[in-house]
Amino acid sequence: MAEQEFDYDLFVIGAGSGGVRASRIAASHGARVAVAEEYRVGGTCVIRGCVPKKLLVYGSHFAEELQDAANYGWTVEKMSFDWPTLRDAVLKDVDRLNTAYTSTLENNKVERFLERATVTGPNTVRLGGSGREISARYILVATGAWPVMPDFPGNEHCITSNEVFHLENLPKRVVISGAGYIAMEFAGIFNALGCHVTVVNRSETILRGYDESLRDRLLQITMARGIEYKFNCPFEKVEKQADGSLQVFLAGQPDPLAADIVLVATGRLPKTDGLGLETAGIELGAQGEIPVDDHGRTACDSIYAVGDVTNRVQLTPIAIREGHAFADRVFGGKDTSVSYDCIPSAVFSQPPLAGVGLTESQARQAFGGNIKVYSSDFRPMKNIFGHRPERGLYKMIVEATSERVLGIHMIGPEAPEILQAAAIAVKAGLTKADFDATVALHPSMAEELVLMR
Ligand code: NDP
Protein backbone atom coordinates (compact mmCIF):
# COMPACT_ATOMS: atom_id res chain seq x y z
CA MET A 1 0.00 0.00 0.00
CA ALA A 2 1.54 3.36 -0.97
CA GLU A 3 2.05 5.84 1.84
CA GLN A 4 -0.64 8.29 0.69
CA GLU A 5 -3.21 5.51 0.61
CA PHE A 6 -3.31 5.29 4.39
CA ASP A 7 -6.14 7.11 6.11
CA TYR A 8 -3.72 8.31 8.81
CA ASP A 9 0.00 8.37 9.46
CA LEU A 10 -0.63 7.20 13.02
CA PHE A 11 -3.55 5.48 14.66
CA VAL A 12 -3.28 5.33 18.45
CA ILE A 13 -5.36 2.88 20.46
CA GLY A 14 -5.86 4.25 23.97
CA ALA A 15 -5.97 7.90 25.04
CA GLY A 16 -4.11 7.60 28.34
CA SER A 17 -0.85 9.20 29.37
CA GLY A 18 1.28 7.45 26.74
CA GLY A 19 -1.26 7.61 23.91
CA VAL A 20 -2.13 11.28 24.33
CA ARG A 21 1.51 12.34 24.52
CA ALA A 22 2.43 10.29 21.44
CA SER A 23 -0.55 11.69 19.51
CA ARG A 24 0.24 15.28 20.36
CA ILE A 25 3.95 15.03 19.56
CA ALA A 26 3.39 13.06 16.35
CA ALA A 27 0.85 15.69 15.23
CA SER A 28 3.31 18.47 16.06
CA HIS A 29 5.75 16.77 13.68
CA GLY A 30 3.11 17.04 10.94
CA ALA A 31 1.64 13.53 11.14
CA ARG A 32 -2.07 12.96 10.50
CA VAL A 33 -3.12 11.30 13.73
CA ALA A 34 -6.26 9.62 15.06
CA VAL A 35 -6.84 8.10 18.47
CA ALA A 36 -9.49 5.67 19.66
CA GLU A 37 -10.61 5.56 23.29
CA GLU A 38 -13.41 3.37 24.57
CA TYR A 39 -13.91 5.13 27.91
CA ARG A 40 -12.67 8.63 28.73
CA VAL A 41 -9.67 10.63 27.54
CA GLY A 42 -6.92 10.73 30.14
CA GLY A 43 -6.37 7.08 31.02
CA THR A 44 -5.84 5.45 34.39
CA CYS A 45 -3.66 8.19 35.87
CA VAL A 46 -6.18 10.94 35.29
CA ILE A 47 -9.49 9.10 35.46
CA ARG A 48 -9.04 6.44 38.15
CA GLY A 49 -5.47 6.53 39.39
CA CYS A 50 -2.74 8.94 40.39
CA VAL A 51 -4.72 12.18 40.25
CA PRO A 52 -7.97 11.30 42.05
CA LYS A 53 -5.96 9.17 44.51
CA LYS A 54 -3.67 12.08 45.37
CA LEU A 55 -6.69 14.31 45.92
CA LEU A 56 -8.12 11.75 48.32
CA VAL A 57 -4.77 11.67 50.12
CA TYR A 58 -4.92 15.46 50.46
CA GLY A 59 -8.53 15.27 51.61
CA SER A 60 -7.87 12.62 54.23
CA HIS A 61 -4.77 14.41 55.51
CA PHE A 62 -6.91 17.17 56.94
CA ALA A 63 -7.73 14.82 59.82
CA GLU A 64 -4.13 15.14 61.03
CA GLU A 65 -3.83 18.84 60.22
CA LEU A 66 -7.04 19.65 62.06
CA GLN A 67 -5.91 17.62 65.06
CA ASP A 68 -2.63 19.55 65.12
CA ALA A 69 -4.39 22.87 64.65
CA ALA A 70 -5.19 23.10 68.38
CA ASN A 71 -1.45 23.13 69.17
CA TYR A 72 -1.10 26.19 67.00
CA GLY A 73 -3.93 27.99 68.80
CA TRP A 74 -6.78 27.20 66.47
CA THR A 75 -10.17 26.12 67.70
CA VAL A 76 -12.04 24.04 65.16
CA GLU A 77 -15.61 23.55 66.25
CA LYS A 78 -17.97 20.81 65.14
CA MET A 79 -15.40 19.07 63.00
CA SER A 80 -17.02 16.58 60.67
CA PHE A 81 -16.32 14.90 57.38
CA ASP A 82 -18.65 14.34 54.46
CA TRP A 83 -17.49 11.68 52.00
CA PRO A 84 -19.89 12.59 49.15
CA THR A 85 -18.53 16.16 49.18
CA LEU A 86 -14.94 14.99 48.78
CA ARG A 87 -15.89 12.25 46.29
CA ASP A 88 -17.88 14.60 44.08
CA ALA A 89 -15.23 17.33 44.19
CA VAL A 90 -12.62 14.80 43.13
CA LEU A 91 -14.82 13.44 40.33
CA LYS A 92 -15.45 17.00 39.17
CA ASP A 93 -11.73 17.51 38.89
CA VAL A 94 -11.49 14.32 36.88
CA ASP A 95 -14.10 15.82 34.49
CA ARG A 96 -11.99 18.96 34.23
CA LEU A 97 -8.91 16.96 33.32
CA ASN A 98 -10.85 14.83 30.87
CA THR A 99 -11.88 18.05 29.12
CA ALA A 100 -8.33 19.43 29.25
CA TYR A 101 -6.89 16.26 27.69
CA THR A 102 -9.61 16.29 25.04
CA SER A 103 -8.77 19.92 24.22
CA THR A 104 -5.10 19.00 23.89
CA LEU A 105 -6.02 16.46 21.23
CA GLU A 106 -8.39 18.87 19.48
CA ASN A 107 -5.88 21.72 19.52
CA ASN A 108 -3.33 19.45 17.91
CA LYS A 109 -5.84 18.33 15.29
CA VAL A 110 -5.83 14.74 16.46
CA GLU A 111 -9.05 13.06 15.39
CA ARG A 112 -10.85 11.23 18.20
CA PHE A 113 -12.99 8.13 18.00
CA LEU A 114 -14.71 7.49 21.30
CA GLU A 115 -15.11 3.79 20.75
CA ARG A 116 -13.12 0.60 20.99
CA ALA A 117 -10.63 -0.18 18.23
CA THR A 118 -9.05 -3.52 17.43
CA VAL A 119 -6.13 -4.37 15.21
CA THR A 120 -7.07 -6.28 12.04
CA GLY A 121 -3.65 -6.36 10.36
CA PRO A 122 -0.26 -4.61 10.28
CA ASN A 123 -1.80 -1.37 9.02
CA THR A 124 -5.48 -1.62 9.82
CA VAL A 125 -7.83 -1.23 12.76
CA ARG A 126 -11.56 -1.72 13.08
CA LEU A 127 -13.77 0.55 15.16
CA GLY A 128 -16.04 -1.37 17.50
CA GLY A 129 -19.12 0.79 17.29
CA SER A 130 -19.38 1.49 13.58
CA GLY A 131 -17.37 -1.48 12.35
CA ARG A 132 -15.48 0.97 10.15
CA GLU A 133 -12.07 -0.18 8.94
CA ILE A 134 -9.27 2.42 9.05
CA SER A 135 -5.76 2.19 7.69
CA ALA A 136 -2.65 3.78 9.15
CA ARG A 137 1.03 3.79 8.35
CA TYR A 138 1.77 3.15 12.00
CA ILE A 139 -0.36 1.85 14.85
CA LEU A 140 0.52 2.61 18.46
CA VAL A 141 -1.04 0.44 21.16
CA ALA A 142 -1.30 2.33 24.45
CA THR A 143 -4.19 0.55 26.13
CA GLY A 144 -2.62 0.44 29.59
CA ALA A 145 -3.31 -2.11 32.28
CA TRP A 146 -6.32 -3.27 34.24
CA PRO A 147 -6.70 -4.42 37.86
CA VAL A 148 -6.42 -8.15 38.41
CA MET A 149 -9.32 -9.79 40.23
CA PRO A 150 -8.08 -13.17 41.48
CA ASP A 151 -10.45 -16.07 41.16
CA PHE A 152 -12.13 -16.89 44.50
CA PRO A 153 -15.77 -17.50 45.45
CA GLY A 154 -17.53 -14.22 46.10
CA ASN A 155 -15.08 -12.02 44.17
CA GLU A 156 -18.11 -10.37 42.54
CA HIS A 157 -18.75 -8.68 45.91
CA CYS A 158 -15.31 -7.06 45.89
CA ILE A 159 -14.19 -3.85 44.23
CA THR A 160 -10.96 -2.69 42.63
CA SER A 161 -9.30 0.70 42.35
CA ASN A 162 -11.63 1.35 39.39
CA GLU A 163 -14.69 1.48 41.64
CA VAL A 164 -13.22 2.84 44.86
CA PHE A 165 -13.52 6.46 43.75
CA HIS A 166 -17.28 6.11 43.35
CA LEU A 167 -18.35 4.70 46.74
CA GLU A 168 -21.79 5.85 47.77
CA ASN A 169 -20.93 6.03 51.46
CA LEU A 170 -17.77 6.02 53.51
CA PRO A 171 -17.41 2.43 54.74
CA LYS A 172 -16.85 1.74 58.43
CA ARG A 173 -14.79 -1.41 57.87
CA VAL A 174 -12.45 -1.83 54.92
CA VAL A 175 -10.61 -5.03 54.07
CA ILE A 176 -7.87 -4.66 51.47
CA SER A 177 -6.36 -7.58 49.61
CA GLY A 178 -2.73 -6.99 48.63
CA ALA A 179 0.01 -4.90 50.21
CA GLY A 180 1.44 -3.06 47.22
CA TYR A 181 1.09 0.52 46.04
CA ILE A 182 -2.68 0.71 45.79
CA ALA A 183 -3.32 -1.25 48.99
CA MET A 184 -1.01 0.90 51.10
CA GLU A 185 -2.23 4.17 49.61
CA PHE A 186 -5.91 3.37 50.19
CA ALA A 187 -5.17 1.89 53.60
CA GLY A 188 -3.77 5.31 54.53
CA ILE A 189 -6.70 7.22 53.05
CA PHE A 190 -9.41 5.13 54.73
CA ASN A 191 -7.53 4.99 58.02
CA ALA A 192 -7.18 8.77 58.11
CA LEU A 193 -10.87 9.15 57.31
CA GLY A 194 -11.70 7.08 60.39
CA CYS A 195 -12.49 3.69 58.82
CA HIS A 196 -11.23 0.49 60.35
CA VAL A 197 -8.74 -0.95 57.87
CA THR A 198 -7.35 -4.47 57.61
CA VAL A 199 -4.66 -5.17 55.03
CA VAL A 200 -4.47 -8.83 54.04
CA ASN A 201 -1.59 -10.21 52.00
CA ARG A 202 -0.65 -13.60 50.66
CA SER A 203 2.96 -13.13 51.83
CA GLU A 204 4.48 -11.34 54.83
CA THR A 205 5.77 -8.46 52.76
CA ILE A 206 4.43 -5.00 52.11
CA LEU A 207 5.63 -2.95 49.16
CA ARG A 208 7.95 -5.55 47.71
CA GLY A 209 10.87 -3.84 45.99
CA TYR A 210 11.16 -0.90 48.38
CA ASP A 211 14.00 -0.65 50.89
CA GLU A 212 13.41 -2.96 53.82
CA SER A 213 14.07 -0.43 56.59
CA LEU A 214 11.50 1.93 55.10
CA ARG A 215 8.92 -0.80 54.78
CA ASP A 216 9.46 -1.77 58.42
CA ARG A 217 9.06 1.85 59.45
CA LEU A 218 5.82 2.20 57.49
CA LEU A 219 4.49 -1.00 59.00
CA GLN A 220 5.27 0.20 62.55
CA ILE A 221 3.73 3.63 62.03
CA THR A 222 0.60 2.41 60.28
CA MET A 223 0.02 -0.26 62.93
CA ALA A 224 0.31 2.42 65.61
CA ARG A 225 -2.23 4.43 63.65
CA GLY A 226 -4.64 1.51 63.85
CA ILE A 227 -4.27 -0.35 60.56
CA GLU A 228 -4.38 -4.11 61.09
CA TYR A 229 -2.40 -6.58 59.03
CA LYS A 230 -2.97 -10.23 58.24
CA PHE A 231 0.02 -11.81 56.56
CA ASN A 232 0.34 -15.17 54.81
CA CYS A 233 -3.43 -15.22 54.49
CA PRO A 234 -4.75 -15.93 51.01
CA PHE A 235 -8.44 -15.15 50.47
CA GLU A 236 -10.68 -18.23 50.59
CA LYS A 237 -14.05 -16.66 49.88
CA VAL A 238 -16.20 -13.60 50.44
CA GLU A 239 -19.84 -13.92 51.44
CA LYS A 240 -22.50 -11.25 51.34
CA GLN A 241 -24.79 -11.03 54.37
CA ALA A 242 -28.48 -10.18 54.38
CA ASP A 243 -27.70 -6.64 55.62
CA GLY A 244 -25.31 -6.06 52.69
CA SER A 245 -22.14 -6.40 54.75
CA LEU A 246 -19.39 -8.85 53.77
CA GLN A 247 -17.60 -11.68 55.50
CA VAL A 248 -14.08 -12.38 54.35
CA PHE A 249 -12.78 -15.90 54.94
CA LEU A 250 -9.00 -16.24 55.01
CA ALA A 251 -6.95 -19.42 54.74
CA GLY A 252 -5.78 -20.57 58.17
CA GLN A 253 -7.96 -18.08 60.08
CA PRO A 254 -10.82 -19.51 62.15
CA ASP A 255 -12.99 -16.37 62.08
CA PRO A 256 -13.99 -14.35 59.05
CA LEU A 257 -13.36 -10.60 58.88
CA ALA A 258 -16.42 -8.37 58.73
CA ALA A 259 -16.29 -5.65 56.12
CA ASP A 260 -18.40 -3.05 54.38
CA ILE A 261 -16.13 -3.03 51.36
CA VAL A 262 -13.40 -5.35 50.16
CA LEU A 263 -10.85 -3.64 47.94
CA VAL A 264 -8.76 -6.00 45.86
CA ALA A 265 -5.40 -4.46 44.92
CA THR A 266 -3.36 -7.40 43.74
CA GLY A 267 -1.63 -5.92 40.72
CA ARG A 268 -2.55 -4.73 37.27
CA LEU A 269 -2.09 -6.63 34.02
CA PRO A 270 -1.73 -5.36 30.44
CA LYS A 271 -5.03 -4.68 28.74
CA THR A 272 -4.65 -6.69 25.57
CA ASP A 273 -7.72 -8.94 25.61
CA GLY A 274 -9.35 -9.13 22.21
CA LEU A 275 -7.08 -6.46 20.72
CA GLY A 276 -6.50 -8.59 17.62
CA LEU A 277 -2.72 -8.33 17.70
CA GLU A 278 -2.38 -11.86 16.38
CA THR A 279 -3.71 -10.58 13.03
CA ALA A 280 -0.44 -8.66 12.74
CA GLY A 281 1.71 -11.59 13.86
CA ILE A 282 2.26 -10.27 17.39
CA GLU A 283 2.39 -12.88 20.13
CA LEU A 284 1.62 -11.73 23.65
CA GLY A 285 3.89 -12.44 26.62
CA ALA A 286 3.02 -14.60 29.63
CA GLN A 287 1.28 -11.72 31.45
CA GLY A 288 -0.60 -10.64 28.32
CA GLU A 289 1.99 -7.93 27.65
CA ILE A 290 3.09 -6.78 24.22
CA PRO A 291 6.78 -7.59 23.78
CA VAL A 292 8.67 -4.59 22.39
CA ASP A 293 12.28 -3.60 21.68
CA ASP A 294 14.07 -0.62 23.26
CA HIS A 295 12.13 1.74 21.01
CA GLY A 296 8.68 0.28 21.62
CA ARG A 297 8.56 -1.61 18.33
CA THR A 298 6.65 -4.90 18.34
CA ALA A 299 7.29 -7.99 16.23
CA CYS A 300 5.37 -6.15 13.49
CA ASP A 301 7.38 -3.21 12.04
CA SER A 302 4.40 -0.89 11.72
CA ILE A 303 3.01 -1.50 15.23
CA TYR A 304 4.46 0.01 18.40
CA ALA A 305 3.37 -0.14 22.04
CA VAL A 306 4.07 2.14 25.00
CA GLY A 307 3.17 2.30 28.68
CA ASP A 308 1.64 -0.29 30.99
CA VAL A 309 0.56 -2.52 28.10
CA THR A 310 4.23 -3.48 27.68
CA ASN A 311 4.45 -4.38 31.39
CA ARG A 312 7.93 -2.91 31.83
CA VAL A 313 7.53 -0.11 34.35
CA GLN A 314 3.92 0.65 35.33
CA LEU A 315 4.38 4.35 36.01
CA THR A 316 2.74 7.31 34.28
CA PRO A 317 5.91 9.36 33.66
CA ILE A 318 7.44 6.35 31.93
CA ALA A 319 4.42 5.92 29.63
CA ILE A 320 4.65 9.63 28.81
CA ARG A 321 8.35 9.40 28.03
CA GLU A 322 7.87 6.29 25.92
CA GLY A 323 5.04 7.94 23.96
CA HIS A 324 7.10 11.08 23.45
CA ALA A 325 10.23 9.19 22.37
CA PHE A 326 8.19 7.05 19.95
CA ALA A 327 6.70 10.13 18.26
CA ASP A 328 10.02 11.98 18.11
CA ARG A 329 11.79 8.97 16.68
CA VAL A 330 9.22 7.83 14.13
CA PHE A 331 7.81 11.20 13.04
CA GLY A 332 10.42 13.74 14.13
CA GLY A 333 13.53 11.94 12.89
CA LYS A 334 15.15 12.26 16.32
CA ASP A 335 17.29 9.52 17.79
CA THR A 336 15.64 9.53 21.20
CA SER A 337 15.18 6.68 23.61
CA VAL A 338 14.01 6.27 27.18
CA SER A 339 16.44 5.68 30.03
CA TYR A 340 15.11 3.26 32.63
CA ASP A 341 17.95 3.99 35.01
CA CYS A 342 17.30 5.68 38.35
CA ILE A 343 13.52 5.99 38.04
CA PRO A 344 12.23 7.70 41.18
CA SER A 345 9.00 6.36 42.61
CA ALA A 346 6.82 7.01 45.63
CA VAL A 347 4.02 5.46 47.59
CA PHE A 348 1.50 8.02 48.83
CA SER A 349 0.91 6.12 52.01
CA GLN A 350 0.61 8.04 55.29
CA PRO A 351 3.41 8.84 55.86
CA PRO A 352 4.59 8.57 52.27
CA LEU A 353 7.76 6.87 51.17
CA ALA A 354 9.90 7.39 48.12
CA GLY A 355 13.04 5.97 46.60
CA VAL A 356 15.43 6.14 43.70
CA GLY A 357 18.23 3.81 42.65
CA LEU A 358 19.33 0.66 44.43
CA THR A 359 17.95 -0.41 47.78
CA GLU A 360 20.43 -1.60 50.39
CA SER A 361 19.85 -5.27 49.58
CA GLN A 362 20.01 -4.69 45.82
CA ALA A 363 23.28 -2.80 46.27
CA ARG A 364 24.72 -5.60 48.42
CA GLN A 365 23.87 -8.08 45.70
CA ALA A 366 25.37 -5.92 42.96
CA PHE A 367 28.47 -4.64 44.81
CA GLY A 368 29.09 -7.28 47.48
CA GLY A 369 30.70 -5.69 50.52
CA ASN A 370 31.75 -2.59 48.61
CA ILE A 371 28.93 -0.36 49.79
CA LYS A 372 28.34 2.07 52.63
CA VAL A 373 25.00 2.98 54.08
CA TYR A 374 24.35 6.40 55.58
CA SER A 375 21.14 7.26 57.31
CA SER A 376 19.25 9.82 59.30
CA ASP A 377 16.56 8.69 61.70
CA PHE A 378 14.84 11.84 62.91
CA ARG A 379 11.62 13.15 64.35
CA PRO A 380 10.26 15.85 62.07
CA MET A 381 9.64 19.17 63.83
CA LYS A 382 6.03 18.93 62.74
CA ASN A 383 5.61 15.63 64.57
CA ILE A 384 7.28 16.90 67.75
CA PHE A 385 4.91 19.84 67.89
CA GLY A 386 2.00 17.56 67.01
CA HIS A 387 2.95 15.16 69.86
CA ARG A 388 3.34 12.37 67.33
CA PRO A 389 6.17 9.95 68.06
CA GLU A 390 6.52 9.02 64.37
CA ARG A 391 10.04 9.31 63.03
CA GLY A 392 11.28 9.88 59.50
CA LEU A 393 14.05 7.76 58.04
CA TYR A 394 16.34 8.69 55.15
CA LYS A 395 18.92 6.29 53.76
CA MET A 396 21.71 6.79 51.28
CA ILE A 397 23.45 3.82 49.71
CA VAL A 398 26.91 4.58 48.40
CA GLU A 399 29.54 2.60 46.49
CA ALA A 400 32.33 2.47 49.09
CA THR A 401 35.32 3.06 46.81
CA SER A 402 34.03 5.92 44.69
CA GLU A 403 31.44 7.22 47.21
CA ARG A 404 29.03 7.47 44.25
CA VAL A 405 25.45 7.51 45.47
CA LEU A 406 23.66 4.35 44.31
CA GLY A 407 20.30 5.00 45.91
CA ILE A 408 18.33 7.26 48.23
CA HIS A 409 15.26 6.10 50.12
CA MET A 410 13.11 8.07 52.49
CA ILE A 411 9.97 7.86 54.56
CA GLY A 412 8.46 10.86 56.26
CA PRO A 413 6.22 13.86 55.56
CA GLU A 414 6.62 15.18 52.01
CA ALA A 415 9.16 12.47 51.14
CA PRO A 416 8.09 12.32 47.44
CA GLU A 417 8.47 16.10 47.06
CA ILE A 418 11.98 15.95 48.51
CA LEU A 419 13.06 12.83 46.68
CA GLN A 420 12.38 14.30 43.23
CA ALA A 421 15.26 16.76 43.70
CA ALA A 422 17.53 14.13 45.23
CA ALA A 423 16.84 11.87 42.21
CA ILE A 424 18.55 14.42 39.96
CA ALA A 425 21.72 14.02 42.00
CA VAL A 426 21.57 10.22 41.88
CA LYS A 427 20.90 10.23 38.14
CA ALA A 428 23.81 12.63 37.64
CA GLY A 429 26.13 10.23 39.49
CA LEU A 430 27.01 12.60 42.34
CA THR A 431 28.94 11.40 45.38
CA LYS A 432 28.37 11.54 49.12
CA ALA A 433 31.04 14.29 49.19
CA ASP A 434 28.85 16.40 46.85
CA PHE A 435 25.97 16.09 49.29
CA ASP A 436 28.26 16.88 52.25
CA ALA A 437 29.58 19.96 50.45
CA THR A 438 26.06 21.35 50.14
CA VAL A 439 24.97 23.65 52.96
CA ALA A 440 21.87 22.48 54.82
CA LEU A 441 18.66 24.40 54.26
CA HIS A 442 17.51 24.95 57.81
CA PRO A 443 15.02 24.22 59.24
CA SER A 444 13.66 21.64 56.83
CA MET A 445 13.30 17.89 56.63
CA ALA A 446 15.18 17.92 53.32
CA GLU A 447 18.34 19.10 55.10
CA GLU A 448 18.71 15.56 56.47
CA LEU A 449 19.86 14.66 52.95
CA VAL A 450 23.10 16.53 53.46
CA LEU A 451 23.51 15.59 57.13
CA MET A 452 23.47 11.81 56.91
CA ARG A 453 26.02 9.91 58.95
P1 NDP B 1 1.47 -4.13 43.34
O1 NDP B 1 2.19 -4.92 42.33
O2 NDP B 1 2.09 -2.89 43.85
O3 NDP B 1 1.11 -5.03 44.59
C1 NDP B 1 0.38 -6.21 44.43
C2 NDP B 1 0.09 -6.80 45.78
O4 NDP B 1 -0.83 -7.88 45.62
C3 NDP B 1 1.31 -7.37 46.45
O5 NDP B 1 1.20 -7.19 47.84
C4 NDP B 1 1.26 -8.86 46.08
O6 NDP B 1 1.78 -9.69 47.08
C5 NDP B 1 -0.24 -9.11 46.02
N1 NDP B 1 -0.63 -10.09 44.99
C6 NDP B 1 -0.17 -10.17 43.74
N2 NDP B 1 -0.80 -11.14 43.07
C7 NDP B 1 -1.68 -11.69 43.92
C8 NDP B 1 -2.64 -12.74 43.83
N3 NDP B 1 -2.79 -13.43 42.70
N4 NDP B 1 -3.36 -13.05 44.91
C9 NDP B 1 -3.22 -12.37 46.07
N5 NDP B 1 -2.34 -11.37 46.21
C10 NDP B 1 -1.59 -11.03 45.15
O7 NDP B 1 0.04 -3.83 42.65
P2 NDP B 1 -1.04 -2.69 42.84
O8 NDP B 1 -2.30 -3.29 42.37
O9 NDP B 1 -0.98 -2.10 44.19
O10 NDP B 1 -0.56 -1.59 41.81
C11 NDP B 1 -0.37 -1.92 40.42
C12 NDP B 1 0.69 -1.05 39.81
O11 NDP B 1 0.20 0.27 39.67
C13 NDP B 1 1.95 -0.92 40.67
O12 NDP B 1 2.86 -1.94 40.40
C14 NDP B 1 2.47 0.43 40.30
O13 NDP B 1 3.37 0.30 39.25
C15 NDP B 1 1.24 1.20 39.84
N6 NDP B 1 0.86 2.19 40.87
C16 NDP B 1 1.76 3.19 41.17
C17 NDP B 1 1.46 4.12 42.13
C18 NDP B 1 2.46 5.18 42.46
O14 NDP B 1 3.38 5.38 41.67
N7 NDP B 1 2.36 5.84 43.60
C19 NDP B 1 0.18 4.11 42.84
C20 NDP B 1 -0.67 3.02 42.47
C21 NDP B 1 -0.34 2.11 41.51
P3 NDP B 1 3.34 -10.07 47.21
O15 NDP B 1 4.11 -8.81 47.22
O16 NDP B 1 3.39 -10.78 48.48
O17 NDP B 1 3.65 -10.89 46.03
Coordinates of N, CA and C in Angstrom, one line a residue, residues 7-8 10-15 19 23-24 27 31-37 41 102 104-115 127 132 134:
D7 N -5.2 6.1 5.6 CA -6.1 7.1 6.1 C -5.4 8.1 7.0
Y8 N -4.5 7.5 7.8 CA -3.7 8.3 8.8 C -2.3 7.9 8.8
L10 N -0.7 7.9 11.7 CA -0.6 7.2 13.0 C -2.0 7.0 13.6
F11 N -2.3 5.7 13.9 CA -3.6 5.5 14.7 C -3.2 5.0 16.0
V12 N -3.6 5.7 17.1 CA -3.3 5.3 18.4 C -4.5 4.7 19.1
I13 N -4.3 3.5 19.7 CA -5.4 2.9 20.5 C -5.1 3.1 22.0
G14 N -6.0 3.9 22.5 CA -5.9 4.2 24.0 C -5.4 5.7 24.2
A15 N -6.3 6.5 24.8 CA -6.0 7.9 25.0 C -5.6 8.1 26.5
G19 N -0.6 7.4 25.2 CA -1.3 7.6 23.9 C -1.5 9.1 23.6
S23 N 0.3 11.1 20.5 CA -0.6 11.7 19.5 C -0.2 13.2 19.3
R24 N 0.0 13.9 20.4 CA 0.2 15.3 20.4 C 1.6 15.5 19.7
A27 N 1.6 14.6 16.0 CA 0.8 15.7 15.2 C 1.7 16.9 15.1
A31 N 2.3 14.8 11.5 CA 1.6 13.5 11.1 C 0.1 13.7 11.2
R32 N -0.6 13.0 10.4 CA -2.1 13.0 10.5 C -2.4 11.8 11.5
V33 N -3.0 12.3 12.6 CA -3.1 11.3 13.7 C -4.6 11.1 14.1
A34 N -4.9 9.9 14.5 CA -6.3 9.6 15.1 C -6.0 8.8 16.3
V35 N -6.9 8.9 17.3 CA -6.8 8.1 18.5 C -8.2 7.5 18.8
A36 N -8.2 6.3 19.2 CA -9.5 5.7 19.7 C -9.4 5.4 21.2
E37 N -10.5 5.8 21.8 CA -10.6 5.6 23.3 C -12.0 5.1 23.6
V41 N -11.0 10.2 27.9 CA -9.7 10.6 27.5 C -8.9 11.0 28.8
T102 N -8.9 16.3 26.3 CA -9.6 16.3 25.0 C -9.2 17.5 24.2
T104 N -6.5 19.2 24.4 CA -5.1 19.0 23.9 C -5.1 18.3 22.5
L105 N -5.9 17.2 22.5 CA -6.0 16.5 21.2 C -6.6 17.3 20.1
E106 N -7.7 18.0 20.5 CA -8.4 18.9 19.5 C -7.4 20.0 19.0
N107 N -6.8 20.6 19.9 CA -5.9 21.7 19.5 C -4.7 21.3 18.6
N108 N -4.4 20.0 18.8 CA -3.3 19.4 17.9 C -3.9 18.7 16.7
K109 N -5.2 18.9 16.5 CA -5.8 18.3 15.3 C -5.7 16.8 15.2
V110 N -5.8 16.2 16.4 CA -5.8 14.7 16.5 C -7.3 14.3 16.4
E111 N -7.6 13.5 15.5 CA -9.0 13.1 15.4 C -9.3 12.0 16.5
R112 N -10.5 12.1 17.1 CA -10.8 11.2 18.2 C -12.0 10.3 17.8
F113 N -11.9 9.1 18.1 CA -13.0 8.1 18.0 C -13.3 7.6 19.4
L114 N -14.4 7.9 19.9 CA -14.7 7.5 21.3 C -15.4 6.1 21.3
E115 N -14.6 5.2 20.8 CA -15.1 3.8 20.8 C -13.9 2.9 20.8
L127 N -13.1 -0.1 14.1 CA -13.8 0.5 15.2 C -14.9 -0.3 15.6
R132 N -16.3 0.4 11.2 CA -15.5 1.0 10.1 C -14.0 0.5 10.2
I134 N -10.1 1.2 9.3 CA -9.3 2.4 9.1 C -7.8 1.9 8.8

